[in-house]
Coordinates of C-alpha atoms (C1' of nucleotides) in Angstrom, one line a residue:
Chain A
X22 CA 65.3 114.1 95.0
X23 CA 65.6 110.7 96.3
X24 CA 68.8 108.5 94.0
X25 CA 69.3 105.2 94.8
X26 CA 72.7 103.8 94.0
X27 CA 73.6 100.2 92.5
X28 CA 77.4 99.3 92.1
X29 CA 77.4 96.4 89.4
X30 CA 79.8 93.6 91.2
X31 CA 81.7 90.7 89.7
X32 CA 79.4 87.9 89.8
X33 CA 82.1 85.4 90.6
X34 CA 82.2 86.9 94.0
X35 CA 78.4 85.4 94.6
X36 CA 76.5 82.4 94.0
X37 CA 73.5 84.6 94.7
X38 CA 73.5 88.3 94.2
X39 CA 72.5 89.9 97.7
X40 CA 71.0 93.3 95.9
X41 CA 68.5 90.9 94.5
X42 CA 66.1 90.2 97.4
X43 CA 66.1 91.2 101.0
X44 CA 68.0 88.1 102.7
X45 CA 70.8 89.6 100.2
X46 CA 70.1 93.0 101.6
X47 CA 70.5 91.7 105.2
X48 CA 73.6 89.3 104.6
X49 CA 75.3 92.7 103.9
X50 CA 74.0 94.7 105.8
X51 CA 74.5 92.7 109.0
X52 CA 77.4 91.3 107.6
X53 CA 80.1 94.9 107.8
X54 CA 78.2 95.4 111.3
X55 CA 79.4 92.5 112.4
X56 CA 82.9 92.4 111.0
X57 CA 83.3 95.6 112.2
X58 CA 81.9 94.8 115.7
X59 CA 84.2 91.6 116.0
X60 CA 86.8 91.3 113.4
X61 CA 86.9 89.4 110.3
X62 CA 88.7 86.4 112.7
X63 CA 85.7 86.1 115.1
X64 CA 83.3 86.3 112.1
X65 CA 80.9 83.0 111.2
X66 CA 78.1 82.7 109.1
X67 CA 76.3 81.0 112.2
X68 CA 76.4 84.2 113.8
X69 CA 75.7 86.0 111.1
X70 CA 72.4 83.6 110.5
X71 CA 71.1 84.5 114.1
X72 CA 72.1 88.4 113.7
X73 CA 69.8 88.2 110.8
X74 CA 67.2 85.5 112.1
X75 CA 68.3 83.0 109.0
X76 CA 69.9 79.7 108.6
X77 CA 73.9 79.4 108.0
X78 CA 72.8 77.6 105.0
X79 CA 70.9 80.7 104.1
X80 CA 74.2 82.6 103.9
X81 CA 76.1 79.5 101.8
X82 CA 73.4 80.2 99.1
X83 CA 74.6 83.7 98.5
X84 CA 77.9 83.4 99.3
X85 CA 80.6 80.2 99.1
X86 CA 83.0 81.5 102.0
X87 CA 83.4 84.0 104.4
X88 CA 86.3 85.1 102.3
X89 CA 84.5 85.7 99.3
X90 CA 81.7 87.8 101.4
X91 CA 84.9 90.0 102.2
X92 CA 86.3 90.7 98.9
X93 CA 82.7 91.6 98.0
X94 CA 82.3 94.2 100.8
X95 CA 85.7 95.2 100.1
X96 CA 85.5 95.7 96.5
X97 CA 82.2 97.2 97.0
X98 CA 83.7 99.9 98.8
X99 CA 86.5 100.5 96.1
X100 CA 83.8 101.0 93.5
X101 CA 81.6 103.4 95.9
X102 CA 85.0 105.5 96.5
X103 CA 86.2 105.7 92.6
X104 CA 82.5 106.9 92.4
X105 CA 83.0 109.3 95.4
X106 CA 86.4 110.7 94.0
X107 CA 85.2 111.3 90.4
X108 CA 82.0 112.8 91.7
X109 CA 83.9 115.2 94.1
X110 CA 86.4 116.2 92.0
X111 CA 84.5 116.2 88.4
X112 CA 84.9 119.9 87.1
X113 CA 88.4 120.7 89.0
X114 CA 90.7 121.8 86.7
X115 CA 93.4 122.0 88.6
X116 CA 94.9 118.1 89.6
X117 CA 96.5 119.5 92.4
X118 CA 93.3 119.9 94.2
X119 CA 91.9 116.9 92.9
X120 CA 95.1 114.7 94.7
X121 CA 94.4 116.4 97.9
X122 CA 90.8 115.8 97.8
X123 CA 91.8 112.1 96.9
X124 CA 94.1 112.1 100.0
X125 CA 91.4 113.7 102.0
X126 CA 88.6 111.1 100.8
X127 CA 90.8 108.2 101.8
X128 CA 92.0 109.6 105.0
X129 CA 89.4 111.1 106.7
X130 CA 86.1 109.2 107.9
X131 CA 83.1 108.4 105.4
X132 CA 80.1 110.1 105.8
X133 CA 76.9 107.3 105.1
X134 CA 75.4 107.9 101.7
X135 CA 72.4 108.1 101.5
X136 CA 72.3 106.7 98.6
X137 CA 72.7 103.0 99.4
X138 CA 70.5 102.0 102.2
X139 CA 71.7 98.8 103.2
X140 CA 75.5 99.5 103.2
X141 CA 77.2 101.9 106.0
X142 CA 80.3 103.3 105.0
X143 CA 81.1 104.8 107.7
X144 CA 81.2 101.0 109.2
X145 CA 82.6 99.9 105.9
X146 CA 85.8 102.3 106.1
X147 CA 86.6 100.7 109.8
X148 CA 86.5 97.3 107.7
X149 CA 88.7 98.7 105.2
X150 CA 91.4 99.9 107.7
X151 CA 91.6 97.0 109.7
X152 CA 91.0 94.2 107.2
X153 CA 91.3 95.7 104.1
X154 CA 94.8 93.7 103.4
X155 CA 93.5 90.4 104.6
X156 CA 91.5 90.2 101.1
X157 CA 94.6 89.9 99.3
X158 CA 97.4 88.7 101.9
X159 CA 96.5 85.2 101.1
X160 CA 97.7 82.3 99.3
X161 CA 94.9 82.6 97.3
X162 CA 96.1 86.1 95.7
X163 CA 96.5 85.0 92.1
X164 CA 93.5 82.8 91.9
X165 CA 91.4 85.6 93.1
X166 CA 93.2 87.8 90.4
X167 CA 92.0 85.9 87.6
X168 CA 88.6 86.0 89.0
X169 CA 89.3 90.0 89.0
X170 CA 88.0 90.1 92.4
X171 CA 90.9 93.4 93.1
X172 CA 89.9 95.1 89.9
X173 CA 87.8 98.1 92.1
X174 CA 91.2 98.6 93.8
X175 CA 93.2 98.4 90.8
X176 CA 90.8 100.6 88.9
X177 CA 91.0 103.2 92.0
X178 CA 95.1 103.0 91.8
X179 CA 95.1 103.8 88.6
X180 CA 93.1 106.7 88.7
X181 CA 95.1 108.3 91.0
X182 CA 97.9 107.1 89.5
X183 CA 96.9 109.7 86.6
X184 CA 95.9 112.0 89.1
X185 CA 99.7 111.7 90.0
X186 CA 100.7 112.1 86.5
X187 CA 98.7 114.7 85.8
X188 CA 100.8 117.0 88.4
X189 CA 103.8 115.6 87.3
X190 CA 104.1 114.2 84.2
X191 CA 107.7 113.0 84.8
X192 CA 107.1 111.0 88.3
X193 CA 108.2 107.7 87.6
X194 CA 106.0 106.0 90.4
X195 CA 102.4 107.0 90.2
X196 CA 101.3 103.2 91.0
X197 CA 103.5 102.7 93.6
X198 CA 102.9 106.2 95.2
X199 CA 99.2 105.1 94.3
X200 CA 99.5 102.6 96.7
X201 CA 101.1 104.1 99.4
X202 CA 98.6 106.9 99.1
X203 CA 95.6 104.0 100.0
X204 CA 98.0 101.8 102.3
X205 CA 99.2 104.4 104.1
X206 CA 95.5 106.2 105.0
X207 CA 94.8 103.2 106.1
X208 CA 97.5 101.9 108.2
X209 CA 98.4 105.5 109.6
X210 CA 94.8 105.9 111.0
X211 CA 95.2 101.8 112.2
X212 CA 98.4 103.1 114.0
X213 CA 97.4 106.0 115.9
X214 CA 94.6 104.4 117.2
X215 CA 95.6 101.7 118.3
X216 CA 99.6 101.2 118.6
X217 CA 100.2 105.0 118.3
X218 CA 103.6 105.3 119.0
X219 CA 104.1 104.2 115.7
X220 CA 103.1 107.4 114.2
X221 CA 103.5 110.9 115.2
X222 CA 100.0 111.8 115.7
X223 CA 99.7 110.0 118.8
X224 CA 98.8 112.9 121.1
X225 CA 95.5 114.3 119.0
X226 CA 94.5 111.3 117.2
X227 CA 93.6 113.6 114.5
X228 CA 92.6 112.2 110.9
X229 CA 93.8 115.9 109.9
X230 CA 97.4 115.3 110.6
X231 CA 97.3 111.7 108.7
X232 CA 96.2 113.8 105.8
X233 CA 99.2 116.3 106.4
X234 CA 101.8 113.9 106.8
X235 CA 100.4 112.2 103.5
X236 CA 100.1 115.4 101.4
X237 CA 104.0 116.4 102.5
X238 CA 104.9 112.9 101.4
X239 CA 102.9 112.9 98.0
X240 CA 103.8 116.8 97.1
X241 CA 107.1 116.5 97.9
X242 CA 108.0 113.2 95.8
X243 CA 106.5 114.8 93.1
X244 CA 107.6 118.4 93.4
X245 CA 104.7 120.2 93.6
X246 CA 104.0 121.8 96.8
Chain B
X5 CA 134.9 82.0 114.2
X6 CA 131.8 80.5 115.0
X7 CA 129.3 82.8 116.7
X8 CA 125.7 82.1 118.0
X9 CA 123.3 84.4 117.8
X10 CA 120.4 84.5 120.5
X11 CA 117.6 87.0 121.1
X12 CA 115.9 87.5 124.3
X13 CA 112.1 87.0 123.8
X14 CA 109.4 88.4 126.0
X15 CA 108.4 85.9 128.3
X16 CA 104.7 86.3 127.9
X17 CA 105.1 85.1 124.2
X18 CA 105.5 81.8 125.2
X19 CA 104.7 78.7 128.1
X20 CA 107.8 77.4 127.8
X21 CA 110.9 79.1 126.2
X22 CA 111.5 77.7 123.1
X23 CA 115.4 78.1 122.1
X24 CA 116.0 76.0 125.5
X25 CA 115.3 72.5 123.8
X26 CA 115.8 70.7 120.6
X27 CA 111.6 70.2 120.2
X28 CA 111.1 73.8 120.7
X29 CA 113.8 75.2 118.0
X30 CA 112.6 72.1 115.7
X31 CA 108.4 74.5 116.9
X32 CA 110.4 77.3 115.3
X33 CA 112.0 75.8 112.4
X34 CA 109.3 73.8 111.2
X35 CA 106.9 76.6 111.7
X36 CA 108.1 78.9 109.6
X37 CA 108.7 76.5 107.0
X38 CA 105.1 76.0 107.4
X39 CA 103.5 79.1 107.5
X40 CA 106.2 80.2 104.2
X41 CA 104.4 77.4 102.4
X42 CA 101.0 77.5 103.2
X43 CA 100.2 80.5 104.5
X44 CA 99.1 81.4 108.1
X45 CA 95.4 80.8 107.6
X46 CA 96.0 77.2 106.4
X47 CA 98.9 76.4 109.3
X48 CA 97.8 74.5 112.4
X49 CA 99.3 73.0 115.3
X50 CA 98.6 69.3 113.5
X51 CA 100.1 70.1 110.8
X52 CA 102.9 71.3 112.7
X53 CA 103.2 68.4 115.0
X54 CA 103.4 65.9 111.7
X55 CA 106.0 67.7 110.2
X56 CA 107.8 67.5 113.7
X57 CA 106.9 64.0 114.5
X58 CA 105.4 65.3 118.1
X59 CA 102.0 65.2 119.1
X60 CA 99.7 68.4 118.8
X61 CA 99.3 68.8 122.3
X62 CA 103.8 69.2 122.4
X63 CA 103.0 72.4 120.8
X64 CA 100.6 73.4 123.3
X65 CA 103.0 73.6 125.8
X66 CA 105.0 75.7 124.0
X67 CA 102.7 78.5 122.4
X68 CA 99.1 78.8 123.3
X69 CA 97.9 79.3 120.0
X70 CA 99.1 79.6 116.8
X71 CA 98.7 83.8 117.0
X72 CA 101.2 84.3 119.6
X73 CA 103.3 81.4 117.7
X74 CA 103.1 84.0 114.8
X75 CA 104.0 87.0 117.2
X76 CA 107.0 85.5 118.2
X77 CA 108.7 84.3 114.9
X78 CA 107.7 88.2 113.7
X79 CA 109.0 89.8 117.0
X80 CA 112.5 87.8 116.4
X81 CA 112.3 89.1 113.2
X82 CA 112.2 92.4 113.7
X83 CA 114.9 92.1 116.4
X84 CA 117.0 90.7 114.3
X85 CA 116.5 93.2 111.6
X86 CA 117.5 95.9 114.6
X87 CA 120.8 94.3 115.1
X88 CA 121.5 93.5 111.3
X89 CA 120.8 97.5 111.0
X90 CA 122.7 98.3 113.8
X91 CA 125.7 95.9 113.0
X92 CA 125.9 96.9 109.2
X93 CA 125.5 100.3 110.3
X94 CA 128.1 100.8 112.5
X95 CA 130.5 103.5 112.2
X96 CA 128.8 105.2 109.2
X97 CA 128.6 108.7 110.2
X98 CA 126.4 110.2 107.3
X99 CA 122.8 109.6 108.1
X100 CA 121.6 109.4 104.7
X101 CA 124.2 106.5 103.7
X102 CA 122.7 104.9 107.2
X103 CA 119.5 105.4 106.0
X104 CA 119.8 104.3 102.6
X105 CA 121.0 101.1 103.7
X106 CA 118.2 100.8 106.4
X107 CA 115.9 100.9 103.2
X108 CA 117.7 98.5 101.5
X109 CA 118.0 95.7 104.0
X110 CA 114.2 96.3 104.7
X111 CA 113.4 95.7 100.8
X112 CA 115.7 93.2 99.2
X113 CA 116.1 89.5 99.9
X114 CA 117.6 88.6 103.7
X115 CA 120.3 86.1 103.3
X116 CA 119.9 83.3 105.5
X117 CA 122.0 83.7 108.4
X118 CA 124.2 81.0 109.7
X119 CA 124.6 82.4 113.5
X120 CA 121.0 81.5 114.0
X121 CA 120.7 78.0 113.3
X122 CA 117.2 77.3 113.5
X123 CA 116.0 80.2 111.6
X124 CA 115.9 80.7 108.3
X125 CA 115.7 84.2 108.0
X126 CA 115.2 84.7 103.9
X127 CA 111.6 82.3 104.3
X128 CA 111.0 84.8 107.5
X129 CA 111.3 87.5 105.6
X130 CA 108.4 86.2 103.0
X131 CA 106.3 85.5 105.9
X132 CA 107.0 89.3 107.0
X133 CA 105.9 90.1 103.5
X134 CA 102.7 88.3 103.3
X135 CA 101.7 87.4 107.3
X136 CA 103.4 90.7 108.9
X137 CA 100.7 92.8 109.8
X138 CA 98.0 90.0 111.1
X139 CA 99.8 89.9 113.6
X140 CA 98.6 94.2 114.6
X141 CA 95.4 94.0 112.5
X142 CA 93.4 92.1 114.8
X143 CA 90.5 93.0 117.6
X144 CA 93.6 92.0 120.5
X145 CA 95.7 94.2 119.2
X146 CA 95.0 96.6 122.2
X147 CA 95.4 93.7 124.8
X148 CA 98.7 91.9 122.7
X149 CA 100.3 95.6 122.7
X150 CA 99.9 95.7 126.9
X151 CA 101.7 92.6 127.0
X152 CA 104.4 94.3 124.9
X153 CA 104.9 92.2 121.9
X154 CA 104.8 94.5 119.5
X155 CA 108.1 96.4 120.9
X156 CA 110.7 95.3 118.3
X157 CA 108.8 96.7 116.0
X158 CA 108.2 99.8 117.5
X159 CA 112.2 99.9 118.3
X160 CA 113.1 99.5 115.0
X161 CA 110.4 102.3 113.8
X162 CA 112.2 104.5 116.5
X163 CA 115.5 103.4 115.5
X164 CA 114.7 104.9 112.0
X165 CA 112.8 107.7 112.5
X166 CA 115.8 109.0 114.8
X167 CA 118.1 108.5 111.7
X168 CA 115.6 110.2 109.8
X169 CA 116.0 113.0 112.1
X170 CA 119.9 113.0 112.2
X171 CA 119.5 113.6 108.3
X172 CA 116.9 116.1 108.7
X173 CA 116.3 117.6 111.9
X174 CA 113.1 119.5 111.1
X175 CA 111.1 116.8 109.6
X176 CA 107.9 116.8 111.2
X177 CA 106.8 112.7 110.5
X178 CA 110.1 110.8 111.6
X179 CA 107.9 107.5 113.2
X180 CA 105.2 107.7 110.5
X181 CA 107.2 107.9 107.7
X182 CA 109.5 105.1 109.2
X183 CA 106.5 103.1 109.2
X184 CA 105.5 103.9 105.5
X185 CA 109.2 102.8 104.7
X186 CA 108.9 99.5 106.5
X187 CA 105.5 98.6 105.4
X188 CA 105.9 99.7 101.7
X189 CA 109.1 98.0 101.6
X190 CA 107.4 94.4 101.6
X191 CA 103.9 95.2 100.1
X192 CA 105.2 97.2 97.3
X193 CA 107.2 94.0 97.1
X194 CA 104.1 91.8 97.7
X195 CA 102.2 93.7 94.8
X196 CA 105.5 93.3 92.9
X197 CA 105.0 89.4 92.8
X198 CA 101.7 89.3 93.0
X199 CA 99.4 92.3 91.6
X200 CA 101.9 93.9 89.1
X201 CA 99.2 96.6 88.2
X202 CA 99.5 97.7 91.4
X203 CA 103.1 99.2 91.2
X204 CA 105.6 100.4 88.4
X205 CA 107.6 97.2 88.7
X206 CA 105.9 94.4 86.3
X207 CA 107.7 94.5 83.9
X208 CA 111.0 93.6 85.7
X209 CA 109.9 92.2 88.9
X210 CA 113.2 94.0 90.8
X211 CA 114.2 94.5 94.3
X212 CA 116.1 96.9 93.1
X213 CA 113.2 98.9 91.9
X214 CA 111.6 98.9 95.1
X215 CA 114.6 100.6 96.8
X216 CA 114.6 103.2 94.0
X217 CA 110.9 104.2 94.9
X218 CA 111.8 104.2 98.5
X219 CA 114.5 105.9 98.6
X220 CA 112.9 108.7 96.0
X221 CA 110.1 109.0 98.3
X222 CA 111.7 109.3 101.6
X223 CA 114.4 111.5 100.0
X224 CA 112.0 113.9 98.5
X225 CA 110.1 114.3 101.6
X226 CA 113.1 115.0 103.5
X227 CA 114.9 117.3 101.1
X228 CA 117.9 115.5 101.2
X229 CA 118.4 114.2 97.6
Chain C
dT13 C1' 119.1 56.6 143.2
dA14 C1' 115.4 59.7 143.7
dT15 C1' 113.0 63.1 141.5
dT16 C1' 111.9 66.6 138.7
dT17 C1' 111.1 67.9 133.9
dA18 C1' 110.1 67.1 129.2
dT19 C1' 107.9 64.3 126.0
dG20 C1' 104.7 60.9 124.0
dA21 C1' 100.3 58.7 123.5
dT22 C1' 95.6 58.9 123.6
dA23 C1' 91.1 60.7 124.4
dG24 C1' 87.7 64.0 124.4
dT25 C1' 85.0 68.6 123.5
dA26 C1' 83.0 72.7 121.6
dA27 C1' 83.1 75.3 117.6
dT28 C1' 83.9 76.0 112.7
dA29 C1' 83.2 75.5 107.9
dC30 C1' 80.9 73.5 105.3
dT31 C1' 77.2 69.9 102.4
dA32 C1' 72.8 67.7 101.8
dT33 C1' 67.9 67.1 102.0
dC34 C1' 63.4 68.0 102.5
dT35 C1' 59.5 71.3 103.4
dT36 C1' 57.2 75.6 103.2
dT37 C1' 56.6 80.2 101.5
dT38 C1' 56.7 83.7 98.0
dA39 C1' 56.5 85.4 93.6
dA40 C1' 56.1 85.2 88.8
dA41 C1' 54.4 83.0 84.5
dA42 C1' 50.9 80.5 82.1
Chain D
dT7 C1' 43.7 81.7 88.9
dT8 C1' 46.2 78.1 88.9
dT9 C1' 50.8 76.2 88.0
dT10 C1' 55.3 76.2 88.8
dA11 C1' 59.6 77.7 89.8
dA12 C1' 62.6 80.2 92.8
dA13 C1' 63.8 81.4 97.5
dA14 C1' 63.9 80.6 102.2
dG15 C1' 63.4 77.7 106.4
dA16 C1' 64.3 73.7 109.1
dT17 C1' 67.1 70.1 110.3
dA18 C1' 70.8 66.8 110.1
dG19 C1' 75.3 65.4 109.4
dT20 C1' 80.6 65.5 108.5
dA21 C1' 85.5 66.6 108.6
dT22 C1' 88.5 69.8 110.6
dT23 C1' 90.1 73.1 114.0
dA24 C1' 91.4 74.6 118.3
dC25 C1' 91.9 73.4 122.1
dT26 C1' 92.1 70.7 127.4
dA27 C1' 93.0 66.7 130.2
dT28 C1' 95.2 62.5 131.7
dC29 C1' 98.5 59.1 132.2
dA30 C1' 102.7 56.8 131.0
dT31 C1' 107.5 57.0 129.9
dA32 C1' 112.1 58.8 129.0
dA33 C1' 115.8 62.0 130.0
dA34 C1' 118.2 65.1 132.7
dT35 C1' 119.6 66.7 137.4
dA36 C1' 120.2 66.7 142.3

DNA sequence: TATTTATGATAGTAATACTATCTTTTAAAA
DNA sequence: TTTTAAAAGATAGTATTACTATCATAAATA
């Protein structure tokens, strides 16, 4: 059985929608290799045109600005994971499980699905950690929030914000712990990697022990350990 | 009383030191003025200079480029969050008091303060809030962390996690969940103000609230309520 | 007063972030 | 099968950014 997934975007994040024809294909494709390989700082469209063997005006048809072409990746990869999380935890009863398969989803690498040939997660989640903030630390937060471009993320918080609620019906912060859950996967990984002294898993560099240290947080604010 | 208030800056921050003449604390005035308004990906060294009234190339002899620019005002920030925390608390004895205010002068509104003249440290604490972690979440990161500038920061994450200890000896994630505190403090903040969804606080849009969810979480997690 | 040090003024360069235009190729509709 | 429309390629051009270099002048210090 061979699936082939699509992941509808926002088409405000476009001018031309890259799952369309192969240029598309190869903007993103190339486009998380290279982000990943040099940061999103370092990152042009010129070299992104010779990576693929196009024009930088090539890329401007598809997408207006290097920023946008993030905050598609980005939300792309929010969409993919909701999808992971409700596939991997569809017929668990028990929410308990289901918030530490969550935890261990966000914390631990991605696996590339096989599903979507012309995206690597496992690339993508590097992007995530170390840029993943830059799509919304900007001045241009709230006109990119009526465009909806962080509705993957928000959609994803939520969830596990009733995840949350689903264990504890009375915890007052599922957002908020939400949040942290995502942030803090991210930025504890970020840490022990690369300034580790900021973190207590400096000696193994373990993604294991980011997922303990997140599970005692999360199951002890809302009692259920 | 009249007191001055200077911090000692690495030297490899800078070319030339910039609390030593009137254009360099005007560098450090006007910048984070700057970067408060527009954001760091909009600020430039000719922008800077106009406000000023110097020449772009006066700021090149102070900061190479606008990144370590951006280290430094963060670095002094963090220092002088280290000494406000140490100064306000100073002969507490109970660890959890200490701790509680930690958490509260991490989350709410710095006054400005009138020791430093040339800093204003309530718009540096926005720029902590929305800037902060570019200045870690980069591809130098490695090299900028040989050179040492991101040791406030990793002071003040030590200088909490031990107070974390002294409440709970036992508790196996001091540094990490210092750095959850620090980092949540200004992005739950950050969604606060600018993706509401994102948190429990919409509705109310309170500092206050923040705190509460801090202090719930790091309470619960080490069973000290 | 001599001399170092800081600043100002100006110029110049390579790279970035685009926009515009025109031609050729490809693919779909008539 | 031809027509025609959409996509891609090729090339050029602009304003801004992120610097570096040089030379003159003002201020501080020895």
């Amino acid at each position: 059985m061979k699936l082939q997934l699509q992941i509808k975007m926002n088409e405000d994040l476009f001018l031309r929608n890259p799952e369309q024809t192969e240029l598309g294909k190869n903007i993103i494709k190339h486009s998380i290799q290279l982000i990943e390989k040099d940061g999103f700082e370092a990152f042009t469209f010129k070299k992104l045109a010779e990576d693929i063997g196009t024009t930088e005006a090539g890329i401007y048809r598809y997408f207006e600005n290097k920023h946008r072409l993030l905050l598609y990746i980005i939300a792309w990869y929010w969409s993919w994971l909701e999808y992971q999380i409700s596939f991997q935890t569809n017929n668990v009863t028990d929410p308990v499980v289901k918030l530490k398969k969550v935890i261990k989803l966000l914390a631990t690498t991605v696996q590339d699905d096989a599903k979507t040939s012309h995206v690597n997660e496992s690339l993508l989640h590097q992007i995530i950690i170390s840029e993943g903030s830059k799509a919304y630390l900007t001045k241009q937060v709230g006109e990119d929030n009526k465009h909806q471009f962080f509705k993957p993320y928000k959609d994803l918080c939520a969830v596990i914000g009733d995840i949350i609620l689903e264990c504890s019906p009375k915890y007052k912060y599922p957002r908020s712990l939400a949040t942290t859950i995502i942030e803090m996967a991210h930025f504890q990984n970020f840490f022990m990697n690369n300034l580790p002294s900021l973190t207590d898993f400096g000696k193994n560099k373990e993604e294991t022990e980011v997922v303990a240290f997140l599970n005692d947080l999360v199951f002890s604010s809302i009692k259920k350990v």
